[in-house]
Amino acid sequence: MRIGVPKEIKNHEYRVGLTPASVRELSAHGHEVWVQAGAGAAIGLADEQYQAAGAQIAGAANDIFAHADMIVKVKEPQPQECRMLRPGQILYTYLHLAPDPEQTRALVESGAVCIAYETITGPGGGLPLLAPMSEVAGRMSVQAGAHYLEIAHGGRGVLLGGVPGVAPGHVAVIGAGVVGTHALQMALGLGARVTVLDKNVDRLRQLDLVFGNRITTLYSTAQSIEDAVLDADLVIGGVLVPGAAAPKLVTRSHISRMKKGAVVVDVAIDQGGCFETSHATTHAEPVYGVDGVVHYCVANMPGAVARTSTFALNNATIGHALALADKGWKAALQDDVHLRRGLNVCQGKVTYEAVARDLGYPYVDAATLLG
């Protein structure tokens, strides 16, 4: 199979779909890999390293899209990339379709076979291709929040760890999954007071066993969310409904009553966000204010630490990339129900139920397209 890796073009996105090590794996399986010139240059992955691993270098993205059987990316295709996709071509990347009707329509019209990292499942029921970026984003969320709590950046001038004789800042983490767990670890490391909210009591019990009275765990209700948010200096939104739009758990009314200069970081923004006042921002313009509360809603947070993110992501994605290349998409999806759950759009049909429901498309079971 011929595999193409275009350079990412989303604002301040420097990650790359394949590392030279991943190229070497695919080349060893007899596949032809084409990488766009400069695709990894920003994170120290030179074209010469790709060539040494067995890749060919292409000068322009249209050459990659025109000749590749499978496109491997990091972020969702931008409009000009969607226009270059063709029927039957495999697209293997993050998609986050539920809050993005324009991208969904473009992918449906392309006829491509679109496999989303974020809905591929694992044997334990988790989301192993989403997990590494959730780990990065969870850790970054506290780092970003601490920065914007500084008064020069619009915050209320709170040091999360406090100092002797002065109380630490309060961090409320909504969602106790991968994002929330890594956020609370960072917040604890800075010395903050941490409250974690989730509806999964078993998960709260696990966190309590690990962290004990260093954190407060609360069952997530409208009341407990309101109480935690209004008391917090920093609120991290780490809620995920796989493949679907995130629920709006923090309302505009909550935001209007928060402490002035408090910060919210919406890690769920790729799925539409879990704050009613959220809208996606970029690394170039990461924050905005609503009712005196600083909102950080960057849709590709891990792109800020692109080298770490690229290597972490490739560790998770290369196995399925090899399966798709070795077997072809139909056989690979027939053989692996977890990979099959990554199929979101295929040959003009929406094959992920939550996306179809949220965006009003007929749902087509992926199994019916596999022959």
Short mmCIF file of C-alpha atoms in Angstrom, two decimals:
data_model
loop_
_atom_site.label_atom_id
_atom_site.label_comp_id
_atom_site.label_asym_id
_atom_site.label_seq_id
_atom_site.Cartn_x
_atom_site.Cartn_y
_atom_site.Cartn_z
CA MET A 1 0.00 0.00 0.00
CA ARG A 2 1.11 3.57 -0.64
CA ILE A 3 0.81 5.66 2.52
CA GLY A 4 0.90 9.45 2.53
CA VAL A 5 1.79 11.81 5.37
CA PRO A 6 0.95 15.46 4.63
CA LYS A 7 2.24 18.36 6.66
CA GLU A 8 -0.37 19.55 9.17
CA ILE A 9 -1.88 22.93 8.29
CA LYS A 10 -4.13 23.72 11.25
CA ASN A 11 -3.15 26.84 13.20
CA HIS A 12 0.03 26.18 15.23
CA GLU A 13 -0.13 22.43 14.60
CA TYR A 14 3.38 20.97 14.40
CA ARG A 15 2.70 17.31 15.09
CA VAL A 16 3.15 14.80 12.27
CA GLY A 17 1.21 11.62 11.47
CA LEU A 18 4.21 9.27 11.36
CA THR A 19 7.64 9.42 12.96
CA PRO A 20 10.68 8.01 11.14
CA ALA A 21 10.45 4.94 13.41
CA SER A 22 6.86 4.35 12.26
CA VAL A 23 7.91 4.80 8.65
CA ARG A 24 10.55 2.15 9.18
CA GLU A 25 7.93 -0.27 10.53
CA LEU A 26 5.66 0.26 7.53
CA SER A 27 8.55 0.03 5.07
CA ALA A 28 9.65 -3.26 6.64
CA HIS A 29 6.19 -4.62 5.86
CA GLY A 30 6.70 -3.76 2.19
CA HIS A 31 4.66 -0.57 2.07
CA GLU A 32 5.60 2.63 0.26
CA VAL A 33 5.54 5.75 2.43
CA TRP A 34 5.50 9.30 1.10
CA VAL A 35 6.06 12.22 3.48
CA GLN A 36 5.55 15.85 2.56
CA ALA A 37 8.75 17.90 2.71
CA GLY A 38 9.18 19.58 6.07
CA ALA A 39 6.29 17.69 7.71
CA GLY A 40 8.30 17.04 10.87
CA ALA A 41 10.87 19.81 10.67
CA ALA A 42 9.37 21.94 13.46
CA ILE A 43 9.87 19.13 15.99
CA GLY A 44 13.33 18.09 14.86
CA LEU A 45 12.33 15.31 12.45
CA ALA A 46 14.23 16.17 9.27
CA ASP A 47 13.42 14.92 5.78
CA GLU A 48 16.75 13.09 5.81
CA GLN A 49 15.62 11.05 8.81
CA TYR A 50 12.49 10.02 6.97
CA GLN A 51 14.48 9.08 3.89
CA ALA A 52 16.87 7.01 6.01
CA ALA A 53 13.83 5.17 7.39
CA GLY A 54 12.63 4.34 3.87
CA ALA A 55 10.27 7.21 3.00
CA GLN A 56 10.03 9.15 -0.23
CA ILE A 57 9.72 12.94 0.09
CA ALA A 58 7.01 14.80 -1.83
CA GLY A 59 7.08 18.54 -2.33
CA ALA A 60 3.38 19.37 -2.00
CA ALA A 61 0.29 18.08 -0.21
CA ASN A 62 -1.64 17.55 -3.44
CA ASP A 63 1.00 15.03 -4.53
CA ILE A 64 0.48 13.14 -1.28
CA PHE A 65 -3.31 13.10 -1.55
CA ALA A 66 -3.33 12.31 -5.27
CA HIS A 67 -1.23 9.15 -5.03
CA ALA A 68 -1.68 7.68 -1.54
CA ASP A 69 -4.04 4.81 -0.75
CA MET A 70 -4.07 5.84 2.92
CA ILE A 71 -3.57 9.29 4.41
CA VAL A 72 -2.17 9.36 7.97
CA LYS A 73 -2.61 12.66 9.80
CA VAL A 74 -2.98 14.02 13.31
CA LYS A 75 -5.74 16.64 13.19
CA GLU A 76 -9.00 16.62 11.29
CA PRO A 77 -8.62 17.50 7.60
CA GLN A 78 -9.07 21.18 6.87
CA PRO A 79 -11.49 22.18 4.06
CA GLN A 80 -8.80 22.24 1.36
CA GLU A 81 -7.63 18.79 2.46
CA CYS A 82 -11.18 17.39 2.41
CA ARG A 83 -11.45 18.52 -1.21
CA MET A 84 -8.37 16.42 -2.08
CA LEU A 85 -9.77 13.18 -0.67
CA ARG A 86 -11.19 10.69 -3.15
CA PRO A 87 -13.64 7.77 -3.02
CA GLY A 88 -12.18 4.67 -1.39
CA GLN A 89 -9.12 6.45 0.00
CA ILE A 90 -8.43 5.70 3.68
CA LEU A 91 -8.15 8.67 6.05
CA TYR A 92 -6.67 7.71 9.43
CA THR A 93 -6.59 10.60 11.91
CA TYR A 94 -8.47 12.42 14.66
CA LEU A 95 -11.84 13.62 13.34
CA HIS A 96 -14.10 14.79 16.23
CA LEU A 97 -17.11 14.98 13.91
CA ALA A 98 -20.05 15.43 16.29
CA PRO A 99 -19.59 19.20 16.78
CA ASP A 100 -18.38 19.76 13.19
CA PRO A 101 -21.16 19.48 10.59
CA GLU A 102 -19.10 21.13 7.85
CA GLN A 103 -16.27 18.61 8.09
CA THR A 104 -18.74 15.73 8.30
CA ARG A 105 -20.51 16.89 5.16
CA ALA A 106 -17.21 17.23 3.31
CA LEU A 107 -16.10 13.74 4.32
CA VAL A 108 -19.46 12.25 3.32
CA GLU A 109 -19.19 13.94 -0.07
CA SER A 110 -15.60 12.73 -0.54
CA GLY A 111 -16.53 9.05 -0.51
CA ALA A 112 -13.40 8.33 1.55
CA VAL A 113 -13.05 5.71 4.28
CA CYS A 114 -12.60 7.83 7.40
CA ILE A 115 -11.26 6.16 10.55
CA ALA A 116 -11.14 8.30 13.70
CA TYR A 117 -8.47 7.72 16.31
CA GLU A 118 -10.77 8.95 19.07
CA THR A 119 -13.45 6.24 18.68
CA ILE A 120 -11.20 3.18 18.28
CA THR A 121 -11.68 1.12 21.42
CA GLY A 122 -9.43 -1.19 23.39
CA PRO A 123 -10.01 -4.62 24.96
CA GLY A 124 -10.70 -3.00 28.33
CA GLY A 125 -13.31 -0.66 26.87
CA GLY A 126 -11.05 2.41 26.86
CA LEU A 127 -9.98 4.65 24.00
CA PRO A 128 -6.28 3.80 23.55
CA LEU A 129 -5.61 6.16 20.63
CA LEU A 130 -7.21 9.09 22.43
CA ALA A 131 -5.52 8.33 25.75
CA PRO A 132 -1.99 9.63 24.99
CA MET A 133 -3.28 13.02 23.84
CA SER A 134 -5.69 13.13 26.78
CA GLU A 135 -2.72 12.53 29.07
CA VAL A 136 -0.86 15.43 27.47
CA ALA A 137 -3.91 17.73 27.49
CA GLY A 138 -4.74 16.89 31.10
CA ARG A 139 -1.26 17.80 32.26
CA MET A 140 -1.17 20.91 30.08
CA SER A 141 -4.55 22.11 31.36
CA VAL A 142 -3.19 22.86 34.82
CA GLN A 143 -0.02 24.37 33.37
CA ALA A 144 -2.11 26.69 31.17
CA GLY A 145 -4.53 27.45 33.97
CA ALA A 146 -1.75 28.40 36.37
CA HIS A 147 -0.29 30.73 33.74
CA TYR A 148 -3.56 32.55 33.08
CA LEU A 149 -4.29 32.90 36.79
CA GLU A 150 -1.42 35.38 36.85
CA ILE A 151 -2.82 38.89 37.01
CA ALA A 152 -0.81 40.05 34.00
CA HIS A 153 -2.71 37.50 31.89
CA GLY A 154 -6.17 38.44 33.15
CA GLY A 155 -6.31 36.12 36.13
CA ARG A 156 -7.09 36.83 39.74
CA GLY A 157 -3.46 36.69 40.84
CA VAL A 158 -3.50 33.34 42.60
CA LEU A 159 -0.53 31.00 43.00
CA LEU A 160 -2.02 27.50 42.90
CA GLY A 161 0.34 26.12 45.52
CA GLY A 162 0.02 29.08 47.85
CA VAL A 163 2.89 29.76 50.29
CA PRO A 164 3.27 29.15 54.04
CA GLY A 165 0.57 31.14 55.75
CA VAL A 166 -1.53 31.61 52.57
CA ALA A 167 -4.11 29.10 51.37
CA PRO A 168 -3.46 27.32 48.05
CA GLY A 169 -5.67 27.81 45.05
CA HIS A 170 -8.66 25.53 44.45
CA VAL A 171 -8.77 23.42 41.27
CA ALA A 172 -12.06 21.74 40.32
CA VAL A 173 -11.71 18.91 37.81
CA ILE A 174 -14.92 17.81 36.08
CA GLY A 175 -14.47 14.28 34.81
CA ALA A 176 -12.27 11.60 36.37
CA GLY A 177 -11.11 9.91 33.18
CA VAL A 178 -7.68 10.17 31.58
CA VAL A 179 -7.77 13.97 31.28
CA GLY A 180 -9.04 14.46 34.80
CA THR A 181 -6.59 12.03 36.37
CA HIS A 182 -3.57 13.67 34.76
CA ALA A 183 -4.91 17.15 35.56
CA LEU A 184 -5.34 16.31 39.24
CA GLN A 185 -1.83 14.81 39.39
CA MET A 186 -0.37 18.06 38.06
CA ALA A 187 -2.54 20.19 40.35
CA LEU A 188 -1.49 18.15 43.37
CA GLY A 189 2.13 18.43 42.30
CA LEU A 190 1.80 22.22 42.39
CA GLY A 191 0.28 22.05 45.87
CA ALA A 192 -3.28 23.06 44.95
CA ARG A 193 -6.45 22.00 46.73
CA VAL A 194 -8.21 19.64 44.31
CA THR A 195 -11.84 18.56 43.90
CA VAL A 196 -12.71 15.87 41.34
CA LEU A 197 -16.26 15.25 40.12
CA ASP A 198 -17.59 12.27 38.18
CA LYS A 199 -20.70 10.09 37.91
CA ASN A 200 -18.67 6.88 38.06
CA VAL A 201 -18.46 6.06 41.76
CA ASP A 202 -16.09 3.15 41.10
CA ARG A 203 -13.68 5.54 39.42
CA LEU A 204 -13.93 7.99 42.33
CA ARG A 205 -13.27 5.10 44.68
CA GLN A 206 -10.12 4.19 42.72
CA LEU A 207 -8.85 7.76 42.91
CA ASP A 208 -9.58 7.87 46.64
CA LEU A 209 -7.55 4.69 47.16
CA VAL A 210 -4.59 6.23 45.31
CA PHE A 211 -4.71 9.83 46.55
CA GLY A 212 -6.63 9.53 49.81
CA ASN A 213 -7.41 12.78 51.60
CA ARG A 214 -5.11 14.74 49.30
CA ILE A 215 -8.14 15.22 47.02
CA THR A 216 -11.89 15.61 47.48
CA THR A 217 -14.04 13.33 45.33
CA LEU A 218 -17.65 14.28 44.64
CA TYR A 219 -20.42 12.51 42.78
CA SER A 220 -21.32 14.76 39.86
CA THR A 221 -24.73 16.42 40.15
CA ALA A 222 -25.97 19.85 39.14
CA GLN A 223 -25.59 20.95 42.75
CA SER A 224 -22.07 19.57 43.32
CA ILE A 225 -20.85 21.02 40.03
CA GLU A 226 -22.29 24.43 40.92
CA ASP A 227 -20.75 24.38 44.40
CA ALA A 228 -17.31 23.34 43.14
CA VAL A 229 -17.24 25.76 40.20
CA LEU A 230 -18.28 28.77 42.27
CA ASP A 231 -15.57 28.07 44.85
CA ALA A 232 -12.78 27.29 42.35
CA ASP A 233 -9.96 29.43 41.08
CA LEU A 234 -9.38 27.05 38.16
CA VAL A 235 -11.90 24.68 36.57
CA ILE A 236 -10.76 21.90 34.22
CA GLY A 237 -13.42 20.41 31.92
CA GLY A 238 -12.41 16.87 31.03
CA VAL A 239 -15.76 15.30 30.13
CA LEU A 240 -16.02 12.78 27.29
CA VAL A 241 -18.93 10.95 25.68
CA PRO A 242 -17.13 8.84 23.04
CA GLY A 243 -17.80 10.18 19.56
CA ALA A 244 -20.63 12.44 20.69
CA ALA A 245 -20.90 16.12 21.56
CA ALA A 246 -19.84 16.91 25.11
CA PRO A 247 -22.65 17.78 27.56
CA LYS A 248 -22.81 21.40 28.74
CA LEU A 249 -22.28 20.88 32.46
CA VAL A 250 -21.17 24.40 33.40
CA THR A 251 -23.79 26.96 32.45
CA ARG A 252 -23.56 30.64 31.62
CA SER A 253 -25.20 31.32 34.97
CA HIS A 254 -22.38 29.46 36.73
CA ILE A 255 -19.78 31.46 34.81
CA SER A 256 -21.44 34.76 35.70
CA ARG A 257 -21.22 33.91 39.42
CA MET A 258 -17.65 32.61 39.47
CA LYS A 259 -14.83 34.54 41.08
CA LYS A 260 -13.65 37.37 38.83
CA GLY A 261 -10.32 36.41 37.29
CA ALA A 262 -10.94 32.68 37.71
CA VAL A 263 -9.87 30.48 34.79
CA VAL A 264 -11.67 27.68 32.96
CA VAL A 265 -9.83 25.26 30.68
CA ASP A 266 -12.16 23.30 28.39
CA VAL A 267 -10.28 20.17 27.32
CA ALA A 268 -13.56 18.84 25.85
CA ILE A 269 -13.59 21.60 23.22
CA ASP A 270 -12.75 19.14 20.41
CA GLN A 271 -16.18 17.63 21.08
CA GLY A 272 -17.91 20.99 21.39
CA GLY A 273 -16.92 21.81 24.97
CA CYS A 274 -18.54 21.22 28.36
CA PHE A 275 -18.87 24.91 29.31
CA GLU A 276 -21.88 26.71 27.84
CA THR A 277 -19.68 29.75 27.18
CA SER A 278 -16.93 27.84 25.34
CA HIS A 279 -15.89 28.32 21.76
CA ALA A 280 -12.74 26.97 20.16
CA THR A 281 -9.59 29.09 20.27
CA THR A 282 -6.11 28.68 18.82
CA HIS A 283 -2.57 28.72 20.16
CA ALA A 284 -2.20 32.14 18.48
CA GLU A 285 -5.17 33.54 20.44
CA PRO A 286 -5.78 31.03 23.24
CA VAL A 287 -8.03 32.93 25.66
CA TYR A 288 -11.03 35.22 25.88
CA GLY A 289 -13.13 36.54 28.74
CA VAL A 290 -16.77 36.03 29.66
CA ASP A 291 -18.15 37.85 32.73
CA GLY A 292 -14.64 38.35 34.03
CA VAL A 293 -13.71 34.65 33.75
CA VAL A 294 -10.75 33.70 31.55
CA HIS A 295 -11.59 30.93 29.06
CA TYR A 296 -8.81 28.75 27.58
CA CYS A 297 -10.38 26.60 24.85
CA VAL A 298 -7.56 25.65 22.48
CA ALA A 299 -8.78 22.80 20.29
CA ASN A 300 -5.37 21.21 19.74
CA MET A 301 -3.70 21.68 23.10
CA PRO A 302 -1.12 18.87 22.64
CA GLY A 303 0.14 20.68 19.55
CA ALA A 304 1.97 23.08 21.87
CA VAL A 305 4.25 20.22 22.94
CA ALA A 306 4.29 18.71 19.49
CA ARG A 307 7.38 16.55 19.79
CA THR A 308 6.24 14.77 22.96
CA SER A 309 2.74 14.45 21.51
CA THR A 310 3.87 13.04 18.19
CA PHE A 311 5.91 10.25 19.74
CA ALA A 312 3.18 9.43 22.27
CA LEU A 313 0.56 9.31 19.53
CA ASN A 314 2.62 7.11 17.22
CA ASN A 315 3.08 4.58 20.00
CA ALA A 316 -0.70 4.16 19.98
CA THR A 317 -1.51 4.46 16.26
CA ILE A 318 1.16 2.42 14.48
CA GLY A 319 -0.37 -0.99 15.27
CA HIS A 320 -3.65 -0.21 13.56
CA ALA A 321 -1.85 1.58 10.72
CA LEU A 322 0.05 -1.64 10.02
CA ALA A 323 -3.18 -3.67 10.11
CA LEU A 324 -4.90 -1.33 7.65
CA ALA A 325 -1.90 -1.34 5.31
CA ASP A 326 -1.25 -5.10 5.50
CA LYS A 327 -4.86 -6.26 5.16
CA GLY A 328 -6.73 -3.40 3.52
CA TRP A 329 -9.47 -1.57 5.37
CA LYS A 330 -12.25 -4.13 4.88
CA ALA A 331 -10.30 -7.13 6.16
CA ALA A 332 -8.69 -5.12 8.96
CA LEU A 333 -12.09 -3.93 10.21
CA GLN A 334 -13.64 -7.39 9.85
CA ASP A 335 -10.84 -8.89 11.94
CA ASP A 336 -10.87 -6.29 14.73
CA VAL A 337 -14.09 -5.02 16.26
CA HIS A 338 -12.13 -2.33 18.15
CA LEU A 339 -10.70 -0.88 14.95
CA ARG A 340 -14.14 -1.17 13.33
CA ARG A 341 -15.50 1.24 15.95
CA GLY A 342 -13.14 3.85 14.55
CA LEU A 343 -15.00 3.94 11.24
CA ASN A 344 -17.02 7.18 11.32
CA VAL A 345 -17.70 7.90 7.64
CA CYS A 346 -17.40 5.40 4.81
CA GLN A 347 -18.20 5.75 1.12
CA GLY A 348 -20.72 8.51 1.71
CA LYS A 349 -22.36 6.93 4.78
CA VAL A 350 -22.12 7.93 8.46
CA THR A 351 -21.16 4.78 10.34
CA TYR A 352 -20.81 6.06 13.90
CA GLU A 353 -24.14 6.19 15.70
CA ALA A 354 -23.47 9.19 17.96
CA VAL A 355 -22.30 11.31 15.01
CA ALA A 356 -25.35 10.33 12.95
CA ARG A 357 -27.66 11.15 15.85
CA ASP A 358 -26.05 14.48 16.72
CA LEU A 359 -25.87 15.71 13.13
CA GLY A 360 -29.07 14.23 11.70
CA TYR A 361 -27.65 11.65 9.30
CA PRO A 362 -29.03 8.15 8.73
CA TYR A 363 -26.90 5.70 10.70
CA VAL A 364 -25.38 2.81 8.74
CA ASP A 365 -23.80 -0.04 10.70
CA ALA A 366 -20.16 -0.43 9.61
CA ALA A 367 -20.63 -4.21 9.40
CA THR A 368 -23.02 -3.78 6.45
CA LEU A 369 -20.24 -2.18 4.37
CA LEU A 370 -17.64 -4.86 4.96
CA GLY A 371 -19.06 -7.52 2.63
#
